[in-house]
């Protein structure tokens, strides 16, 4: 289904390129929304500079996804 249920927030989720093995390097982004008001449910790697982010619906009104709150770490210069 195109509207998969996203139950929880990502927690220090390291996004690695397809086929990459080994320790994360600078530029392999780390997303985190495991805190009060965090609402990032899923991250898909598209390219080095593009990611698809899936925001969880608001707890009190599941029809709306009008805000987002998450952190990103491990960026490299020019990324």
mmCIF file of C-alpha atoms in Angstrom:
data_model
loop_
_atom_site.group_PDB
_atom_site.id
_atom_site.type_symbol
_atom_site.label_atom_id
_atom_site.label_comp_id
_atom_site.label_asym_id
_atom_site.label_seq_id
_atom_site.Cartn_x
_atom_site.Cartn_y
_atom_site.Cartn_z
ATOM 1 C CA UNK A 1 0.000 0.000 0.000
ATOM 2 C CA UNK A 2 1.249 3.480 -0.739
ATOM 3 C CA UNK A 3 0.083 4.674 2.704
ATOM 4 C CA UNK A 4 2.002 2.211 4.902
ATOM 5 C CA UNK A 5 1.413 2.609 8.618
ATOM 6 C CA UNK A 6 4.361 4.318 10.287
ATOM 7 C CA UNK A 7 4.126 3.327 13.938
ATOM 8 C CA UNK A 8 7.137 4.953 15.583
ATOM 9 C CA UNK A 9 9.915 7.474 15.167
ATOM 10 C CA UNK A 10 13.348 6.788 13.749
ATOM 11 C CA UNK A 11 15.975 6.666 16.492
ATOM 12 C CA UNK A 12 19.583 7.484 15.525
ATOM 13 C CA UNK A 13 18.868 5.889 12.135
ATOM 14 C CA UNK A 14 21.964 5.792 9.887
ATOM 15 C CA UNK A 15 21.090 5.990 6.191
ATOM 16 C CA UNK A 16 23.596 4.071 4.065
ATOM 17 C CA UNK A 17 23.657 3.873 0.257
ATOM 18 C CA UNK A 18 22.363 0.616 -1.247
ATOM 19 C CA UNK A 19 25.092 -2.020 -1.324
ATOM 20 C CA UNK A 20 27.371 -0.167 1.101
ATOM 21 C CA UNK A 21 29.069 -2.325 3.731
ATOM 22 C CA UNK A 22 31.200 -1.135 6.597
ATOM 23 C CA UNK A 23 31.242 1.645 9.132
ATOM 24 C CA UNK A 24 29.347 4.860 8.342
ATOM 25 C CA UNK A 25 31.469 7.655 6.896
ATOM 26 C CA UNK A 26 31.074 11.427 7.060
ATOM 27 C CA UNK A 27 28.102 12.227 4.851
ATOM 28 C CA UNK A 28 26.117 9.115 5.769
ATOM 29 C CA UNK A 29 23.346 10.995 7.516
ATOM 30 C CA UNK A 30 21.973 10.034 10.920
ATOM 31 C CA UNK A 31 18.322 10.952 11.463
ATOM 32 C CA UNK A 32 16.727 11.054 14.899
ATOM 33 C CA UNK A 33 13.184 11.856 16.009
ATOM 34 C CA UNK A 34 13.110 9.872 19.243
ATOM 35 C CA UNK A 35 12.159 12.785 21.488
ATOM 36 C CA UNK A 36 9.023 14.644 22.517
ATOM 37 C CA UNK A 37 7.278 16.057 19.423
ATOM 38 C CA UNK A 38 9.580 14.175 17.027
ATOM 39 C CA UNK A 39 7.586 12.769 14.111
ATOM 40 C CA UNK A 40 9.914 11.308 11.467
ATOM 41 C CA UNK A 41 8.750 7.751 10.797
ATOM 42 C CA UNK A 42 10.907 6.570 7.884
ATOM 43 C CA UNK A 43 13.827 7.694 5.727
ATOM 44 C CA UNK A 44 14.709 6.320 2.287
ATOM 45 C CA UNK A 45 18.058 7.078 0.614
ATOM 46 C CA UNK A 46 17.643 8.308 -2.970
ATOM 47 C CA UNK A 47 21.047 9.885 -3.756
ATOM 48 C CA UNK A 48 23.887 11.426 -1.749
ATOM 49 C CA UNK A 49 21.913 14.680 -1.679
ATOM 50 C CA UNK A 50 18.323 13.399 -1.766
ATOM 51 C CA UNK A 51 16.260 11.483 0.778
ATOM 52 C CA UNK A 52 12.569 10.654 0.977
ATOM 53 C CA UNK A 53 11.280 11.514 4.451
ATOM 54 C CA UNK A 54 8.022 10.097 5.772
ATOM 55 C CA UNK A 55 6.398 12.166 8.506
ATOM 56 C CA UNK A 56 4.092 10.444 10.960
ATOM 57 C CA UNK A 57 0.584 11.891 11.257
ATOM 58 C CA UNK A 58 -0.250 14.141 14.184
ATOM 59 C CA UNK A 59 -1.284 12.106 17.235
ATOM 60 C CA UNK A 60 -4.472 14.075 17.846
ATOM 61 C CA UNK A 61 -5.453 14.493 14.192
ATOM 62 C CA UNK A 62 -4.165 11.759 11.851
ATOM 63 C CA UNK A 63 -5.382 13.603 8.741
ATOM 64 C CA UNK A 64 -2.695 16.278 9.067
ATOM 65 C CA UNK A 65 1.093 16.250 8.540
ATOM 66 C CA UNK A 66 1.728 19.980 8.483
ATOM 67 C CA UNK A 67 4.857 20.150 10.657
ATOM 68 C CA UNK A 68 8.032 18.132 11.162
ATOM 69 C CA UNK A 69 10.567 17.797 13.954
ATOM 70 C CA UNK A 70 13.748 15.704 13.744
ATOM 71 C CA UNK A 71 17.525 16.092 13.832
ATOM 72 C CA UNK A 72 20.210 15.263 11.264
ATOM 73 C CA UNK A 73 23.844 14.537 12.150
ATOM 74 C CA UNK A 74 27.052 13.464 10.407
ATOM 75 C CA UNK A 75 26.774 15.846 7.457
ATOM 76 C CA UNK A 76 29.851 16.649 5.418
ATOM 77 C CA UNK A 77 30.816 20.040 4.056
ATOM 78 C CA UNK A 78 28.848 20.943 0.897
ATOM 79 C CA UNK A 79 26.202 18.283 1.538
#
